[in-house]
PDB file of C-alpha atoms in Angstrom:
ATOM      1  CA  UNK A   1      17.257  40.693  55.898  1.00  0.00           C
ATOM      2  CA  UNK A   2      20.949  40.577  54.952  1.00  0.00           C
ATOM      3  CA  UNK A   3      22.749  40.770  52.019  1.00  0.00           C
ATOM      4  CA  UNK A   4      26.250  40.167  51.571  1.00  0.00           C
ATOM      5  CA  UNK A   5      28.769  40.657  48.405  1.00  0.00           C
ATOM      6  CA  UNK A   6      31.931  39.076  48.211  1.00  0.00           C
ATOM      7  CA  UNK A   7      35.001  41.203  46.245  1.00  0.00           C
ATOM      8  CA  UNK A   8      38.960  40.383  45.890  1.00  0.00           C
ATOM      9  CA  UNK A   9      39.383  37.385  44.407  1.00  0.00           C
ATOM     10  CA  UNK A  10      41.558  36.534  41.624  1.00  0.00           C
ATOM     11  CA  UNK A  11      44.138  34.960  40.187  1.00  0.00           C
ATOM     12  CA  UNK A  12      47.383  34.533  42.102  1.00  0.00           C
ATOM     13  CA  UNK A  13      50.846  32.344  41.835  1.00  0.00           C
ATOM     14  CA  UNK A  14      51.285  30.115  44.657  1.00  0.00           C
ATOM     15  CA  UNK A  15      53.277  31.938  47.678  1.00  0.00           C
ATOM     16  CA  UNK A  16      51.372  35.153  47.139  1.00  0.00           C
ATOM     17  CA  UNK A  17      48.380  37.086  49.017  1.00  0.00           C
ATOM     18  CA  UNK A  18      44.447  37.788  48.341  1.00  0.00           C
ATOM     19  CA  UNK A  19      42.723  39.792  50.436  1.00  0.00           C
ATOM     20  CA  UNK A  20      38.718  39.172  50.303  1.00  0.00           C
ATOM     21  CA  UNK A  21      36.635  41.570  51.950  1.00  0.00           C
ATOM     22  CA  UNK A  22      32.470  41.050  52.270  1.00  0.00           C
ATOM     23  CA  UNK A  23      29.864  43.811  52.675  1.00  0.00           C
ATOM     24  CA  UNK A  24      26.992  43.089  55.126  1.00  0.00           C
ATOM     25  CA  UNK A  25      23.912  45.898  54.185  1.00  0.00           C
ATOM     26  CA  UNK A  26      20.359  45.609  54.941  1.00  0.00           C
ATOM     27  CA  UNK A  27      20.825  45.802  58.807  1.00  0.00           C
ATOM     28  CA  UNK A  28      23.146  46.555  61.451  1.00  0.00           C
ATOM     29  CA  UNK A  29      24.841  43.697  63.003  1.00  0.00           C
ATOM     30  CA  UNK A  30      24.909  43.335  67.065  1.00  0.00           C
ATOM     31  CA  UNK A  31      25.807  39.749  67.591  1.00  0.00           C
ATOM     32  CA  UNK A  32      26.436  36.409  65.991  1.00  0.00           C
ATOM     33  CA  UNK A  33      29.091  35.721  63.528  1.00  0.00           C
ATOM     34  CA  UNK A  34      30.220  36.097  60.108  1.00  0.00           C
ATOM     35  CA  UNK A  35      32.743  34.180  58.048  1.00  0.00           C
ATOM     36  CA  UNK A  36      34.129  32.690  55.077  1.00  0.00           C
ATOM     37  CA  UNK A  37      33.291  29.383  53.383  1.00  0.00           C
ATOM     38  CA  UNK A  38      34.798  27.954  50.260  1.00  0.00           C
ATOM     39  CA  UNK A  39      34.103  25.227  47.958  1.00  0.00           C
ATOM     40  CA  UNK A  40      35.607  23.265  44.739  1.00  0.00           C
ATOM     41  CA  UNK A  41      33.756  21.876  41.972  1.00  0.00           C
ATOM     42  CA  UNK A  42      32.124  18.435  42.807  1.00  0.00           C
ATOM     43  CA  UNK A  43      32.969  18.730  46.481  1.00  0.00           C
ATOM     44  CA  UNK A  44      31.119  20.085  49.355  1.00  0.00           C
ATOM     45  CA  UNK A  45      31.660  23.813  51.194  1.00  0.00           C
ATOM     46  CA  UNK A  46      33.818  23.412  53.718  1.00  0.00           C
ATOM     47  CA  UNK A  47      34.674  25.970  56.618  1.00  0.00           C
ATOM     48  CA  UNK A  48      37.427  28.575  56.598  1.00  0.00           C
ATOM     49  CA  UNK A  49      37.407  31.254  58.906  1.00  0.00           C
ATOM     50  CA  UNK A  50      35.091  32.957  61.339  1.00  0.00           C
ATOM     51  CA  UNK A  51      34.649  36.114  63.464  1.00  0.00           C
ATOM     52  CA  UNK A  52      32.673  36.986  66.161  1.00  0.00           C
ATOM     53  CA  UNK A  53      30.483  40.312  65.695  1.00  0.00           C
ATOM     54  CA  UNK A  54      30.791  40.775  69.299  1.00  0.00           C
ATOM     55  CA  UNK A  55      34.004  40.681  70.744  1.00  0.00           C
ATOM     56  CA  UNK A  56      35.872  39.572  67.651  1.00  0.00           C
ATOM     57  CA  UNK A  57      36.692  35.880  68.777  1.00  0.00           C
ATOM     58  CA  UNK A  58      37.925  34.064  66.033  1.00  0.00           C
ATOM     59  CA  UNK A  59      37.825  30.225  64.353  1.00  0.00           C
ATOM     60  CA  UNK A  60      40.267  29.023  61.903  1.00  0.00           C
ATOM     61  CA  UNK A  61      40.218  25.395  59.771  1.00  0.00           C
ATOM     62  CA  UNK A  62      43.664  23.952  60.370  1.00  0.00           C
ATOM     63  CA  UNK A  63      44.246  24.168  56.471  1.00  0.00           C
ATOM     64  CA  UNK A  64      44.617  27.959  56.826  1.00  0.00           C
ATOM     65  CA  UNK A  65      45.963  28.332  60.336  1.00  0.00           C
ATOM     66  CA  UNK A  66      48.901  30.864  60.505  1.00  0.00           C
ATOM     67  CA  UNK A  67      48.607  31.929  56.413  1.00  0.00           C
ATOM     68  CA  UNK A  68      44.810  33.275  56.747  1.00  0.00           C
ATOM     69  CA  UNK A  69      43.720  36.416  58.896  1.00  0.00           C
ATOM     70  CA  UNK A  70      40.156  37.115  59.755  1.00  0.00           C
ATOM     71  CA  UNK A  71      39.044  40.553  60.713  1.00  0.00           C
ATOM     72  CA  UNK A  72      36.041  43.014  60.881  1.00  0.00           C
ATOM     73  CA  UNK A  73      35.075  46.578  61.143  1.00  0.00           C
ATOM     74  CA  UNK A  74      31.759  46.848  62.840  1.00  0.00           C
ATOM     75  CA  UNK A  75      31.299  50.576  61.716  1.00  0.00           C
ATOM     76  CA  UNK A  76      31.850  49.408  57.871  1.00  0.00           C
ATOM     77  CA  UNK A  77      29.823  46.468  58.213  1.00  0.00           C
ATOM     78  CA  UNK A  78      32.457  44.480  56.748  1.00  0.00           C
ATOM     79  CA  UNK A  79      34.677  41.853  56.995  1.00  0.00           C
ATOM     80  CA  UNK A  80      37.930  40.616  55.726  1.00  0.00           C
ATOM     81  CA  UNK A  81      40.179  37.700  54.666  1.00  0.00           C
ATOM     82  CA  UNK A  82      43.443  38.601  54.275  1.00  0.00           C
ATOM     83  CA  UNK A  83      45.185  35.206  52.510  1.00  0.00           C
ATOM     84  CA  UNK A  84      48.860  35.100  52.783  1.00  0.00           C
ATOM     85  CA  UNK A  85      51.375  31.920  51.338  1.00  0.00           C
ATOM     86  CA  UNK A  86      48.813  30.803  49.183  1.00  0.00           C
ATOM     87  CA  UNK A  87      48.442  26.904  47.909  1.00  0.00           C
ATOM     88  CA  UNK A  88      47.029  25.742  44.959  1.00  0.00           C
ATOM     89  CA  UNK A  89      44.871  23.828  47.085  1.00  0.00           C
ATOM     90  CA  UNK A  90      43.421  26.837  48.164  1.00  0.00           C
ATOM     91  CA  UNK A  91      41.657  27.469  45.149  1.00  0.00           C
ATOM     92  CA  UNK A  92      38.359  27.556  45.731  1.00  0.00           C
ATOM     93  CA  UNK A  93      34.798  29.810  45.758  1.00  0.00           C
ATOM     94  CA  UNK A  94      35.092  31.399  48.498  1.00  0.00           C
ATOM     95  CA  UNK A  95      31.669  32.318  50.053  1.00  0.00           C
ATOM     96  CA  UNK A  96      31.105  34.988  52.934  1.00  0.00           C
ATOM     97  CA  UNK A  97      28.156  33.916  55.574  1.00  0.00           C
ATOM     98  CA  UNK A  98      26.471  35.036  58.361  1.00  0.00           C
ATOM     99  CA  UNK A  99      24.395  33.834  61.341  1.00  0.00           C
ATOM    100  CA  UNK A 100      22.615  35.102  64.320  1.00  0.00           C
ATOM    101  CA  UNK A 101      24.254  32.814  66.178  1.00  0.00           C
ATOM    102  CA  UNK A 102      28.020  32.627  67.101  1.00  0.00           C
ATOM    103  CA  UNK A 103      29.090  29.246  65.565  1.00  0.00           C
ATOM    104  CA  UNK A 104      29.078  29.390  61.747  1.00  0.00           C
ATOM    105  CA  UNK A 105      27.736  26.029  59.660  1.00  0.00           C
ATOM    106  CA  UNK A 106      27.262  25.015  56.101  1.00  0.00           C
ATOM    107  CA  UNK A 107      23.749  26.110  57.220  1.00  0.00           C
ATOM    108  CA  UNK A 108      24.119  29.769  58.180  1.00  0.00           C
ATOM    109  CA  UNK A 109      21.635  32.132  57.674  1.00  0.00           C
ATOM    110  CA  UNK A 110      22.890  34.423  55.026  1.00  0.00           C
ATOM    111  CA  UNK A 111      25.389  34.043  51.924  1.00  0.00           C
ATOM    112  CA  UNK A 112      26.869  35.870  49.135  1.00  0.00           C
ATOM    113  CA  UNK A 113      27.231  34.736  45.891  1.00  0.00           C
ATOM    114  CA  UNK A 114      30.818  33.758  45.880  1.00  0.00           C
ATOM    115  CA  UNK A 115      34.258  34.943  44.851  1.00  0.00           C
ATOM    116  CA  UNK A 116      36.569  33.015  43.127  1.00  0.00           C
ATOM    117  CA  UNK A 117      40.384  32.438  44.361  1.00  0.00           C
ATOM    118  CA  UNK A 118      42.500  31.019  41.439  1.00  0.00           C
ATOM    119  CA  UNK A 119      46.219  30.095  43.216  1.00  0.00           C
ATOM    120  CA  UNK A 120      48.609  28.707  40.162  1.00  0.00           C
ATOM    121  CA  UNK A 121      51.939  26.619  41.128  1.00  0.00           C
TER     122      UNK A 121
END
C-alpha cells in the first residue's frame, strides 16, 4: 500500500512560482514512476509531469515544458514540482500519482487527495 499527500499549493499572480512537493509512505519505492496530474472543474485530469523512480527519466505535457521542473529524492520518498511563469490556465487540482509501472495514466495505481493551484492575472 501507498499513500501519498500533496502540500504547496496556493494562491499565486500570474508570472510567479509554486513549488508542490508529495510524500510517498507506506513502502519504499524501487521502480515505476510517480507524477503529477491536475484537473479543472467539469473537465477531465489531464497529465503534467512524471519521474522515473529509477533513473530519474522524466515526461513533460507540452503545456508546462520549460516553466515546470520535476524532481525526486529517493531517500525522502518524495517528489517535487517546482512551477515557474505561472498561467492562469494553470490553475488547476493538482494530484500526485504513482504506478508500478514506468508510464503514468489517468489510471495509476495510487493518488493523493489533491492540492489546489490558484494563478490570478
Amino acid at each position: 500500500q501507498v499513500q501519498l499527500v500533496e502540500s504547496g499549493g496556493g494562491l499565486v499572480q500570474a508570472g510567479g512560482s509554486l513549488r508542490l512537493s508529495c510524500a510517498a509512505s507506506g513502502r519504499t519505492f524501487s521502480s515505476g514512476a510517480m507524477g503529477w496530474f491536475r484537473q479543472c472543474p467539469g473537465k477531465e485530469r489531464e497529465f503534467v509531469a512524471s519521474i522515473r523512480w529509477i533513473g530519474g527519466g522524466t515526461v513533460y505535457a507540452d503545456s508546462v515544458k520549460g516553466r515546470f521542473t520535476i524532481s525526486r529524492d529517493n531517500a525522502k520518498n518524495t517528489v517535487d514540482l517546482q512551477m515557474n511563469d505561472l498561467k492562469p490556465e494553470d490553475t488547476a487540482n493538482y494530484y500526485c500519482a504513482a504506478d508500478r509501472k514506468v508510464i503514468l495514466t489517468t489510471s495509476s495505481e495510487y493518488w493523493g487527495q489533491g492540492t489546489q493551484v490558484t494563478v490570478s492575472s
